[in-house]
C-alpha cells in the first residue's frame, strides 16, 4: 500500500495551537469538533495558511509519559448524552491512500470505538477524505478521542482530521456497509437487548473481563455461534473481545457466563470492496486416499525376530530440525536466499498475489528454496468473510501452482493467525485446510519439539529476525540439547536493510545456527511431508524367519513431485545387516535406511 508521508510534503507547515478556550457545544442534537478545539496532536496547515487538520504526533506513543493527556481529544461543554450517535470525520486532505490506523472513541463506560483503517474505503485521488460511523453509548461521553492503533510512527502513517461531526440519531436499521460500535447493557439473565437485528458480516463482541467465559450469538436463521473469551496469559483484567462472522442478521447476543460483563461491546467492520480474483485452473491433487501405493522391504541378518522397522523422530540420522521461512516475497528475498543456502539452510519463501518475487521464483527454487503462499492479499483472514478467506487461500495456491507446475503446500498467515468463528467453528484455519495446504506458520512463538507440532497448520516459530534475535539466541543452546527439537527462525528480507553492513550483520546472525551436524535443515514442505509419512505410512511384517523379514510399506497415492521430496528414514531392528527395497539393495547406515519411493 502506498502511504503518505506528511513529513515529506513540502507545502505543509506545522503549528501547535493552544486548545481554544471555547469548548464545543451540543446544539440541536449536533456537536461539531473542530481541529483547533482539540487538545494534543499537531495542527497542520498548507503554506497558504488553510487548515489541513489536526494529526497525531509522537506524544501519543504508548510509552509517552503523558499519553493520556496527549492524544487528540475534544471535551464538550457538557457530557454528551448516552444513546446513538452518527459520526462524520472529515479531512481537508484530498484523496488517495493514507493510513488511518486510528480509532475514534467515546470516552465514558467501556469507551466504544470504531477503527478507521479496518473500515477503510478507498477514496479516489482528489476526492475528500471522509469517514462515517455509528456509535451507541450506555453512559454519557465526557470526551471524544482519537487513538493511534499499532505501530503508527515507524512508517510515518497518519491522517489529518479537520472536523468531526456527531449527530444524535435513532436508526431503525443499519447496513452491512456501516462501521458500528455499540456498548449495550447485559441483563441479569445474560441477554443483551439489541435495538434491531444487526447487519451481517464481521463482528467483535466483548467487554471488560476479570475471568474467562462464553458468549453466544445467533443469526435470524437460528444458527448459533459459541464464542470463548479468554484472559491473556498474564490474566490481566481488561477489555477482551472475540471476532465472529454472521451470515444472517444478528438477532441475539447472550452472555452465558454469570457476571462476565455488565455491559457488552459490539463492533462491526464495514465490508471493504475486494479486488476480483481471476485465477483459472484446478488445484493439484496432493494425496489420493483411494489409491494405495505399496513397496516391499526385505531385511536380512542374523537372529531376526520378525520385527518391523520403525520411524525415528527425525530423519537422516539427525537429532533435531532447523526451519526458516520468509514472508511477503520482496525483491530482497533473492539475496536472503543466497546467504541462507550458502550456510546450509533450506528456506521457504511465502508470497502474495502481487509479490515482486513472483518474477524470480525459479531462481529461488534453483537455489533449493521452497515457494509457498502468504494468501492472495495481505489482509488478515479473520477480517474477511469465510468465503473470501477460502478464496484468498485457494487462489494464491492456484496462482503459484500454475506458474511453478507442481503442488504448493506451505503457507504463512498474512498479518498472523487471527481465528474468527462462524457457525461451524474457526473459519480461518478451515480456509487454510480446505485450500489444501499441509503446513502453515502463525506469528505465535514457542520452543518446541516435533511432538509439539500437533497441528502443522498452526506452526509456531521461535522468533522473528530482528526483534526476535534475543529470543533465538537464548533458545539455541537449549535446542541443541533437545531431542527432536524444532528451531524455527522466521523473517522478512525487507527488514534486513539496504546497506552491505546490515546484510553482513544478518549473515553473521544466521551463521550461528547453520551447519549444525546434528540438525536436519528441510524446507517447510519437506518437514510437513516427514510428519505426514510418520503418521501415514503403514509398516506390516508379511513373513519372517531368523535370517529375513519381509515388510510391506503402504501409503496413499502422493503426487509424484511430493513423493520425490518425502523423507522416508527407518530404524532397523537389531541384527539387520543388509536391506533390499523394491528388489534393490540399499545402504544401511548406523542401523537405519533412507528410502525413496521414487526412482
Ligand atoms: Zn506478511
Coordinates of C-alpha atoms and ligand atoms in Angstrom, one line a residue:
X1 CA 0.0 0.0 0.0
X2 CA 1.3 3.5 -0.9
X3 CA 1.3 5.7 2.1
X4 CA 1.5 9.4 2.6
X5 CA 4.5 10.7 4.4
X6 CA 3.3 14.0 5.7
X7 CA 6.9 14.9 6.7
X8 CA 7.9 14.9 3.1
X9 CA 5.2 17.2 1.8
X10 CA 6.9 20.5 1.2
X11 CA 3.7 22.6 1.1
X12 CA 2.9 21.9 4.7
X13 CA 3.8 23.7 7.8
X14 CA 3.1 22.6 11.4
X15 CA 1.7 24.7 14.1
X16 CA 0.9 23.8 17.7
X17 CA -2.2 25.6 18.7
X18 CA -3.2 26.0 22.3
X19 CA -6.6 24.5 22.8
X20 CA -9.3 27.0 22.1
X21 CA -10.8 28.3 25.3
X22 CA -14.3 27.7 23.9
X23 CA -15.4 24.1 24.3
X24 CA -17.6 22.5 21.6
X25 CA -21.3 22.6 22.3
X26 CA -24.2 20.3 21.6
X27 CA -26.7 22.4 19.6
X28 CA -30.0 20.9 18.2
X29 CA -28.7 17.4 18.7
X30 CA -25.4 18.0 16.9
X31 CA -21.9 18.8 18.0
X32 CA -19.0 19.8 15.7
X33 CA -15.5 19.2 16.9
X34 CA -13.1 21.5 15.1
X35 CA -9.4 20.7 14.8
X36 CA -8.4 23.9 16.7
X37 CA -10.6 22.8 19.7
X38 CA -8.7 19.7 20.3
X39 CA -6.1 19.0 22.9
X40 CA -2.9 17.2 21.9
X41 CA -1.9 16.4 18.3
X42 CA -0.5 18.8 15.9
X43 CA -2.3 21.3 13.7
X44 CA -1.2 21.1 10.0
X45 CA -1.8 23.8 7.5
X46 CA -0.9 24.3 3.9
X47 CA 1.6 27.0 3.1
X48 CA -1.3 29.2 2.0
X49 CA -2.5 29.1 5.6
X50 CA -5.6 27.0 5.0
X51 CA -6.1 24.2 7.5
X52 CA -5.3 20.6 6.7
X53 CA -6.3 19.3 10.1
X54 CA -5.0 18.0 13.5
X55 CA -2.9 14.9 13.3
X56 CA -1.4 12.6 15.9
X57 CA 2.2 13.4 16.9
X58 CA 4.7 11.2 18.6
X59 CA 3.3 12.2 22.0
X60 CA 0.6 9.6 21.5
X61 CA 3.1 6.7 21.7
X62 CA 2.2 4.1 24.2
X63 CA 5.3 4.8 26.3
X64 CA 5.0 8.6 26.2
X65 CA 4.9 9.9 29.7
X66 CA 1.6 11.8 29.4
X67 CA 0.0 9.6 26.8
X68 CA -3.4 10.0 28.4
X69 CA -3.3 13.8 28.2
X70 CA -1.6 14.0 24.9
X71 CA -3.8 12.1 22.4
X72 CA -6.2 14.2 20.4
X73 CA -9.2 14.7 22.5
X74 CA -12.2 17.0 22.5
X75 CA -14.1 17.9 25.7
X76 CA -17.6 19.1 25.1
X77 CA -19.0 21.8 27.3
X78 CA -21.3 19.2 28.9
X79 CA -21.0 15.4 28.6
X80 CA -22.8 14.0 25.5
X81 CA -26.0 12.0 26.5
X82 CA -26.0 8.3 26.1
X83 CA -27.6 6.7 23.0
X84 CA -27.0 6.6 19.3
X85 CA -24.6 8.9 17.5
X86 CA -23.8 9.2 13.9
X87 CA -20.3 10.5 13.2
X88 CA -18.6 12.0 10.2
X89 CA -14.8 12.5 10.2
X90 CA -13.6 15.0 7.6
X91 CA -10.2 15.8 6.4
X92 CA -9.0 18.5 4.1
X93 CA -6.6 16.1 2.6
X94 CA -7.6 15.2 -0.9
X95 CA -7.9 11.5 -1.8
X96 CA -5.6 8.6 -2.5
X97 CA -4.2 6.2 0.1
X98 CA -3.4 7.4 3.5
X99 CA -3.1 5.2 6.6
X100 CA -5.9 5.8 9.0
X101 CA -4.8 3.3 11.6
X102 CA -6.6 5.1 14.4
X103 CA -9.8 4.7 16.4
X104 CA -12.5 7.1 17.4
X105 CA -13.6 6.6 21.0
X106 CA -16.4 7.9 23.0
X107 CA -14.9 8.2 26.5
X108 CA -17.1 7.0 29.3
X109 CA -18.2 3.5 30.2
X110 CA -16.3 1.0 28.1
X111 CA -15.2 3.6 25.6
X112 CA -16.9 2.2 22.5
X113 CA -14.7 2.9 19.5
X114 CA -14.6 2.4 15.7
X115 CA -11.4 1.6 13.9
X116 CA -11.0 3.8 10.9
X117 CA -8.4 1.6 9.0
X118 CA -10.3 -1.7 9.3
X119 CA -13.4 0.1 7.9
X120 CA -11.3 1.5 5.1
X121 CA -12.9 2.5 1.9
X122 CA -10.7 3.6 -0.9
X123 CA -11.0 7.3 -1.9
X124 CA -10.1 8.4 -5.4
X125 CA -7.3 10.9 -5.7
X126 CA -8.7 14.4 -5.5
X127 CA -11.8 13.3 -3.5
X128 CA -12.4 14.5 0.0
X129 CA -11.3 12.1 2.8
X130 CA -14.3 11.3 4.8
X131 CA -15.3 8.5 7.2
X132 CA -18.7 7.8 8.7
X133 CA -19.6 5.6 11.6
X134 CA -22.3 4.8 14.2
X135 CA -21.7 4.6 17.9
X136 CA -24.1 3.7 20.7
X137 CA -23.1 4.5 24.3
X138 CA -24.7 3.5 27.6
X139 CA -23.3 6.3 29.7
X140 CA -22.6 9.9 28.8
X141 CA -19.3 10.7 27.0
X142 CA -17.1 13.2 28.7
X143 CA -14.5 13.2 25.9
X144 CA -14.2 12.2 22.3
X145 CA -10.7 10.8 21.5
X146 CA -8.6 9.8 18.5
X147 CA -6.2 7.0 19.5
X148 CA -3.4 5.5 17.4
X149 CA -3.5 1.8 16.7
X150 CA -0.4 -0.2 16.4
X151 CA 2.9 0.9 15.1
X152 CA 1.9 4.3 13.7
X153 CA 5.2 6.1 13.7
X154 CA 7.7 3.8 12.1
X155 CA 6.0 4.3 8.7
X156 CA 5.0 7.9 9.1
X157 CA 1.4 7.0 8.6
X158 CA -1.1 9.4 9.8
X159 CA -4.3 11.2 8.8
X160 CA -5.1 14.9 9.4
X161 CA -8.6 15.3 10.9
X162 CA -10.1 18.7 10.2
X163 CA -13.5 18.1 11.8
X164 CA -15.7 15.5 13.5
X165 CA -19.4 16.0 13.5
X166 CA -21.5 13.9 15.9
X167 CA -25.3 13.9 15.5
X168 CA -27.8 12.3 17.8
X169 CA -29.8 9.8 15.8
X170 CA -32.2 6.9 16.2
X171 CA -31.6 4.4 13.4
X172 CA -34.2 1.7 12.9
X173 CA -31.7 -0.4 10.9
X174 CA -28.1 -0.4 9.9
X175 CA -26.5 -1.9 6.8
X176 CA -23.5 -4.2 6.1
X177 CA -21.5 -1.3 4.8
X178 CA -21.8 0.6 8.1
X179 CA -19.0 0.9 10.7
X180 CA -20.7 0.4 14.0
X181 CA -19.6 0.3 17.7
X182 CA -22.1 -0.3 20.4
X183 CA -22.0 -0.5 24.2
X184 CA -25.1 -2.3 25.4
X185 CA -26.1 -3.3 29.0
X186 CA -26.3 -7.0 29.8
X187 CA -29.4 -8.2 31.7
X188 CA -29.1 -10.4 34.8
X189 CA -30.0 -13.5 32.7
X190 CA -27.2 -12.7 30.3
X191 CA -29.4 -11.4 27.5
X192 CA -28.4 -8.3 25.6
X193 CA -31.3 -6.2 24.3
X194 CA -30.4 -5.4 20.7
X195 CA -32.3 -2.4 19.3
X196 CA -33.0 -4.2 16.0
X197 CA -31.4 -7.1 14.0
X198 CA -27.9 -6.0 13.3
X199 CA -26.2 -6.3 9.9
X200 CA -24.4 -9.4 8.6
X201 CA -20.6 -9.5 8.4
X202 CA -17.6 -9.4 10.6
X203 CA -18.2 -8.5 14.3
X204 CA -16.4 -8.4 17.6
X205 CA -18.1 -9.0 20.9
X206 CA -16.5 -8.5 24.2
X207 CA -16.3 -6.3 27.3
X208 CA -14.3 -5.7 30.5
X209 CA -13.4 -9.1 31.9
X210 CA -11.9 -10.4 35.1
X211 CA -12.4 -14.1 34.3
X212 CA -12.8 -16.2 31.2
X213 CA -16.3 -17.0 29.8
X214 CA -18.6 -17.7 26.9
X215 CA -20.9 -15.6 24.8
X216 CA -23.5 -17.0 22.3
X217 CA -24.6 -15.1 19.2
X218 CA -27.4 -16.1 16.9
X219 CA -28.5 -15.0 13.5
X220 CA -32.0 -14.8 12.1
X221 CA -31.8 -18.4 10.8
X222 CA -31.3 -19.6 14.3
X223 CA -27.7 -20.8 13.8
X224 CA -25.7 -20.3 17.0
X225 CA -22.0 -19.3 17.3
X226 CA -20.5 -20.0 20.7
X227 CA -17.5 -17.7 21.5
X228 CA -15.0 -18.5 24.2
X229 CA -13.3 -15.4 25.7
X230 CA -10.1 -15.9 27.5
X231 CA -7.9 -13.7 29.6
X232 CA -4.4 -13.1 28.2
X233 CA -1.5 -15.1 29.6
X234 CA -0.9 -12.6 32.3
X235 CA -4.6 -13.0 33.2
X236 CA -4.9 -9.2 33.3
X237 CA -8.4 -7.8 33.8
X238 CA -9.2 -5.5 30.8
X239 CA -11.4 -5.3 27.7
X240 CA -11.3 -8.5 25.7
X241 CA -13.2 -9.4 22.5
X242 CA -13.8 -12.3 20.2
X243 CA -14.4 -12.0 16.4
X244 CA -17.1 -13.8 14.5
X245 CA -18.9 -13.7 11.2
X246 CA -22.7 -13.8 11.0
X247 CA -24.4 -14.7 7.7
X248 CA -27.9 -13.7 8.7
X249 CA -28.9 -10.6 10.6
X250 CA -27.7 -10.8 14.2
X251 CA -30.7 -11.2 16.5
X252 CA -29.5 -12.4 19.8
X253 CA -26.4 -12.0 22.0
X254 CA -26.4 -13.9 25.3
X255 CA -23.6 -13.8 27.8
X256 CA -23.5 -17.4 29.1
X257 CA -21.1 -16.9 32.0
X258 CA -22.7 -15.4 35.1
X259 CA -21.2 -12.0 35.8
X260 CA -18.8 -11.9 32.9
X261 CA -19.8 -8.4 31.7
X262 CA -22.2 -5.7 33.0
X263 CA -22.2 -4.2 29.5
X264 CA -21.1 -5.6 26.2
X265 CA -19.1 -4.1 23.4
X266 CA -20.2 -5.0 19.8
X267 CA -18.1 -3.7 16.9
X268 CA -19.0 -4.3 13.3
X269 CA -16.5 -4.0 10.4
X270 CA -17.9 -2.5 7.3
X271 CA -17.2 -4.6 4.2
X272 CA -14.4 -3.4 2.0
X273 CA -14.8 -3.8 -1.7
X274 CA -12.3 -6.5 -2.6
X275 CA -10.5 -6.9 -5.9
X276 CA -11.8 -9.6 -8.2
X277 CA -9.5 -12.5 -8.3
X278 CA -9.3 -14.3 -11.6
X279 CA -7.0 -17.3 -11.4
X280 CA -8.1 -20.1 -13.7
X281 CA -7.4 -23.8 -13.3
X282 CA -7.6 -26.6 -10.7
X283 CA -5.6 -27.2 -7.6
X284 CA -3.1 -30.0 -7.8
X285 CA -4.3 -33.2 -6.1
X286 CA -1.6 -33.9 -3.5
X287 CA -3.0 -37.2 -1.9
X288 CA -5.5 -39.8 -3.1
X289 CA -6.6 -41.9 -0.1
X290 CA -8.5 -44.2 -2.5
X291 CA -5.2 -45.5 -4.1
X292 CA -2.7 -47.5 -2.1
X293 CA 1.0 -47.5 -3.1
X294 CA 2.9 -50.5 -1.8
X295 CA 6.6 -51.1 -1.6
X296 CA 8.4 -54.2 -0.2
X297 CA 11.3 -54.1 2.1
X298 CA 13.5 -57.2 2.8
X299 CA 15.6 -57.2 5.9
X300 CA 18.5 -59.7 6.1
X301 CA 20.6 -60.6 9.1
X302 CA 21.1 -63.0 12.0
X303 CA 18.7 -63.8 14.9
X304 CA 15.9 -61.7 13.5
X305 CA 12.7 -61.8 15.4
X306 CA 10.3 -60.7 12.8
X307 CA 10.1 -57.1 13.9
X308 CA 9.2 -54.3 11.6
X309 CA 11.5 -51.3 11.3
X310 CA 10.2 -48.0 12.9
X311 CA 10.2 -44.3 12.2
X312 CA 12.7 -42.2 14.1
X313 CA 11.6 -38.8 15.3
X314 CA 13.9 -37.0 12.9
X315 CA 15.1 -38.5 9.5
X316 CA 18.6 -39.0 8.1
X317 CA 20.1 -39.9 11.4
X318 CA 19.7 -36.3 12.7
X319 CA 18.7 -35.3 16.2
X320 CA 16.7 -32.2 15.6
X321 CA 15.2 -29.8 13.0
X322 CA 16.0 -26.2 11.8
X323 CA 13.4 -24.4 9.8
X324 CA 13.3 -20.9 8.4
X325 CA 10.7 -19.1 6.4
X326 CA 10.4 -15.6 4.9
X327 CA 7.2 -13.7 4.2
X328 CA 5.9 -11.2 1.6
X329 CA 8.0 -12.0 -1.5
X330 CA 10.1 -8.8 -1.7
X331 CA 13.0 -8.3 -4.1
X332 CA 15.5 -8.8 -1.3
X333 CA 14.4 -12.4 -1.0
X334 CA 16.9 -13.4 -3.5
X335 CA 19.9 -12.1 -1.6
X336 CA 18.4 -13.5 1.6
X337 CA 18.1 -16.9 -0.1
X338 CA 21.6 -16.9 -1.4
X339 CA 23.0 -16.3 2.1
X340 CA 20.8 -18.9 3.8
X341 CA 21.6 -21.5 1.2
X342 CA 25.3 -20.8 1.4
X343 CA 25.0 -21.7 5.1
X344 CA 23.1 -24.9 4.5
X345 CA 19.6 -23.7 5.2
X346 CA 16.6 -24.7 3.0
X347 CA 14.5 -21.6 3.4
X348 CA 10.8 -21.3 2.4
X349 CA 9.5 -18.1 0.9
X350 CA 5.8 -17.2 1.2
X351 CA 4.4 -14.9 -1.5
X352 CA 1.3 -12.8 -2.0
X353 CA -0.5 -12.3 -5.3
X354 CA 1.4 -9.0 -6.0
X355 CA 4.8 -10.0 -4.7
X356 CA 7.8 -9.0 -6.8
X357 CA 9.3 -12.4 -6.0
X358 CA 6.8 -14.0 -8.4
X359 CA 9.2 -12.8 -11.1
X360 CA 12.2 -14.8 -9.8
X361 CA 10.6 -17.9 -8.1
X362 CA 12.5 -20.2 -10.5
X363 CA 15.8 -18.7 -9.2
X364 CA 14.7 -19.3 -5.6
X365 CA 13.8 -22.9 -6.4
X366 CA 17.0 -23.5 -8.2
X367 CA 18.8 -22.5 -5.0
X368 CA 16.9 -25.2 -3.2
X369 CA 14.4 -22.9 -1.5
X370 CA 10.7 -23.7 -1.4
X371 CA 7.9 -21.4 -2.7
X372 CA 4.8 -21.2 -0.6
X373 CA 1.8 -18.9 -0.2
X374 CA 1.0 -15.9 2.1
X375 CA -2.5 -15.7 0.7
X376 CA -3.6 -13.7 -2.4
X377 CA -3.7 -10.4 -0.5
X378 CA -2.0 -9.5 2.8
X379 CA -5.4 -8.9 4.5
X380 CA -5.8 -10.8 7.8
X381 CA -8.0 -13.8 7.0
X382 CA -10.2 -13.3 10.2
X383 CA -11.3 -9.9 8.9
X384 CA -12.7 -11.4 5.7
X385 CA -15.9 -13.5 5.2
X386 CA -15.4 -17.2 5.4
X387 CA -15.9 -17.4 1.6
X388 CA -13.4 -14.7 0.9
X389 CA -10.8 -16.2 3.3
X390 CA -11.1 -19.5 1.4
X391 CA -10.8 -17.8 -1.9
X392 CA -7.7 -15.8 -0.9
X393 CA -6.0 -19.1 0.2
X394 CA -7.1 -21.1 -2.8
X395 CA -6.3 -18.5 -5.4
X396 CA -2.8 -18.0 -4.3
X397 CA -2.1 -21.7 -4.2
X398 CA -3.5 -22.0 -7.7
X399 CA -1.6 -19.0 -9.0
X400 CA 1.7 -20.4 -7.7
X401 CA 0.9 -24.0 -8.9
X402 CA 0.0 -22.6 -12.4
X403 CA 3.4 -20.9 -12.7
X404 CA 5.6 -23.5 -11.0
X405 CA 3.9 -26.6 -12.5
X406 CA 3.9 -28.5 -9.2
X407 CA 2.0 -28.6 -5.9
X408 CA 2.4 -25.8 -3.4
X409 CA 1.7 -27.0 0.2
X410 CA 3.3 -24.4 2.5
X411 CA 1.5 -21.3 3.8
X412 CA 2.0 -18.4 6.3
X413 CA -1.0 -16.4 7.7
X414 CA -0.9 -12.8 6.4
X415 CA -0.8 -10.5 9.5
X416 CA -0.6 -13.6 11.6
X417 CA -3.1 -16.2 12.6
X418 CA -6.3 -14.4 13.5
X419 CA -9.0 -17.0 14.2
X420 CA -12.6 -16.0 13.7
X421 CA -15.7 -18.1 14.2
X422 CA -18.7 -18.8 12.1
X423 CA -21.4 -21.4 12.9
X424 CA -19.0 -24.2 12.1
X425 CA -16.0 -23.1 14.1
X426 CA -12.8 -21.3 13.2
X427 CA -13.2 -20.5 9.5
X428 CA -9.6 -19.1 9.2
X429 CA -7.9 -22.5 10.0
X430 CA -10.7 -24.2 7.9
X431 CA -9.9 -22.0 4.9
X432 CA -6.2 -22.9 5.0
X433 CA -7.0 -26.6 5.4
X434 CA -9.7 -26.6 2.7
X435 CA -7.3 -24.8 0.3
X436 CA -5.1 -27.9 0.6
X437 CA -2.1 -26.6 2.5
X438 CA -0.1 -29.0 4.6
X439 CA 1.8 -26.6 6.8
X440 CA 1.0 -23.0 7.8
X441 CA 3.1 -20.7 10.0
X442 CA 1.5 -18.4 12.5
X443 CA 3.0 -15.4 14.3
X444 CA 3.0 -17.3 17.6
X445 CA 6.2 -18.3 19.2
X446 CA 7.4 -21.2 21.3
X447 CA 10.3 -23.5 21.8
X448 CA 9.1 -26.9 20.7
X449 CA 9.8 -30.5 19.8
X450 CA 8.3 -32.4 16.8
X451 CA 5.6 -33.8 19.1
X452 CA 4.5 -30.3 20.0
X453 CA 3.7 -29.7 16.3
X454 CA 0.3 -31.4 16.8
X455 CA -1.4 -29.1 14.1
X456 CA 1.0 -28.4 11.3
X457 CA -1.4 -25.7 10.1
X458 CA -0.7 -23.8 13.2
X459 CA 3.1 -23.9 13.3
X460 CA 4.9 -21.7 15.7
X461 CA 8.4 -20.3 15.4
X462 CA 10.9 -19.3 18.0
X463 CA 11.3 -15.7 16.8
X464 CA 11.4 -13.1 14.1
X465 CA 14.7 -12.0 12.6
X466 CA 15.3 -8.5 14.1
X467 CA 13.0 -8.1 17.0
X468 CA 13.3 -11.8 17.9
X469 CA 17.1 -12.1 17.7
X470 CA 17.5 -12.2 21.5
X471 CA 14.9 -15.0 21.8
X472 CA 16.6 -17.0 19.1
X473 CA 20.0 -16.6 20.7
X474 CA 18.6 -17.7 24.0
X475 CA 16.8 -20.7 22.6
X476 CA 19.7 -22.1 20.5
X477 CA 21.8 -23.7 23.4
X478 CA 18.6 -25.3 24.8
X479 CA 17.7 -26.5 21.3
X480 CA 21.0 -28.2 20.6
X481 CA 20.4 -30.3 23.7
X482 CA 16.8 -31.2 22.8
X483 CA 16.0 -34.5 21.1
X484 CA 13.6 -33.8 18.2
X485 CA 13.7 -30.1 18.9
X486 CA 12.4 -27.7 16.2
X487 CA 14.3 -24.4 15.9
X488 CA 12.3 -22.1 13.7
X489 CA 13.6 -18.7 12.5
X490 CA 11.1 -16.5 10.6
X491 CA 11.7 -13.2 8.9
X492 CA 11.1 -10.6 6.3
X493 CA 14.0 -10.0 4.0
X494 CA 12.9 -6.3 3.7
X495 CA 13.7 -5.9 7.4
X496 CA 17.4 -6.9 6.9
X497 CA 18.2 -3.5 5.5
X498 CA 19.7 -1.9 2.4
X499 CA 23.4 -1.4 3.4
X500 CA 26.0 -4.1 3.0
X501 CA 26.8 -3.7 6.7
X502 CA 23.2 -4.7 7.5
X503 CA 23.4 -7.8 5.3
X504 CA 26.7 -8.8 6.9
X505 CA 25.1 -8.5 10.3
X506 CA 22.3 -10.7 9.1
X507 CA 24.7 -13.3 7.7
X508 CA 26.7 -13.4 10.9
X509 CA 23.5 -13.9 12.8
X510 CA 22.2 -16.8 10.7
X511 CA 25.7 -18.4 10.6
X512 CA 25.4 -19.1 14.3
X513 CA 22.7 -21.7 13.8
X514 CA 24.0 -23.0 10.5
X515 CA 25.6 -26.4 9.6
X516 CA 24.9 -28.0 12.9
X517 CA 25.9 -31.6 12.2
X518 CA 23.1 -33.0 14.4
X519 CA 20.4 -30.9 12.7
X520 CA 18.2 -31.5 9.7
X521 CA 17.6 -28.3 7.6
X522 CA 14.5 -29.0 5.5
X523 CA 12.1 -26.7 3.8
X524 CA 8.7 -26.3 5.5
X525 CA 7.1 -28.6 2.9
X526 CA 9.7 -31.3 3.4
X527 CA 9.1 -31.1 7.2
X528 CA 5.4 -31.4 6.6
X529 CA 5.9 -34.4 4.3
X530 CA 8.0 -36.1 7.0
X531 CA 5.3 -35.5 9.7
X532 CA 2.8 -37.0 7.2
X533 CA 4.9 -40.0 6.4
X534 CA 5.5 -40.9 10.0
X535 CA 1.7 -40.8 10.7
X536 CA 0.6 -42.4 7.4
X537 CA 3.0 -45.0 6.1
X538 CA 1.9 -48.4 7.4
X539 CA 4.7 -51.0 8.1
X540 CA 3.4 -54.6 8.1
X541 CA 5.5 -57.7 8.5
X542 CA 4.5 -60.1 5.8
X543 CA 6.7 -63.1 6.7
X544 CA 10.0 -63.7 8.5
X545 CA 12.4 -66.1 9.9
X546 CA 15.8 -65.7 11.7
X547 CA 17.5 -64.6 8.6
X548 CA 15.0 -62.5 6.7
X549 CA 11.9 -60.3 7.4
X550 CA 9.6 -59.1 4.6
X551 CA 7.9 -55.8 5.4
X552 CA 5.2 -54.1 3.3
X553 CA 5.1 -50.3 3.3
X554 CA 1.8 -48.9 2.3
X555 CA 0.7 -45.3 1.9
X556 CA -1.9 -43.4 -0.1
X557 CA -1.0 -42.1 -3.6
X558 CA 1.0 -39.0 -3.2
X559 CA 1.7 -36.5 -6.0
X560 CA 5.0 -37.6 -7.6
X561 CA 6.6 -34.2 -7.1
X562 CA 5.9 -34.5 -3.4
X563 CA 6.8 -38.2 -3.2
X564 CA 10.2 -37.4 -4.6
X565 CA 10.7 -35.0 -1.6
X566 CA 9.1 -37.1 1.1
X567 CA 11.7 -38.3 3.6
X568 CA 11.4 -42.0 4.5
X569 CA 14.0 -42.9 7.1
X570 CA 13.5 -46.2 9.0
X571 CA 15.3 -47.5 12.1
X572 CA 16.1 -51.2 11.6
X573 CA 15.5 -53.9 14.2
X574 CA 18.6 -55.4 15.9
X575 CA 20.6 -57.9 13.8
X576 CA 19.8 -56.5 10.4
X577 CA 22.9 -56.3 8.2
X578 CA 21.5 -55.7 4.7
X579 CA 18.3 -54.4 3.2
X580 CA 16.6 -54.6 -0.2
X581 CA 13.9 -52.1 -1.1
X582 CA 11.7 -52.8 -4.1
X583 CA 14.2 -55.5 -5.1
X584 CA 17.4 -53.4 -4.9
X585 CA 20.0 -53.5 -2.2
X586 CA 20.3 -50.2 -0.4
X587 CA 22.9 -48.9 2.1
X588 CA 22.5 -49.4 5.8
X589 CA 23.9 -46.5 7.9
X590 CA 24.1 -46.7 11.7
X591 CA 21.1 -49.1 11.9
X592 CA 18.9 -47.1 9.6
X593 CA 17.9 -46.8 5.9
X594 CA 16.9 -43.7 4.0
X595 CA 14.4 -44.8 1.4
X596 CA 12.9 -43.1 -1.6
X597 CA 9.6 -44.0 -3.1
X598 CA 10.6 -42.6 -6.4
X599 CA 13.4 -43.8 -8.7
Ligands
LIG1 ZN1 3.5 -10.7 5.7

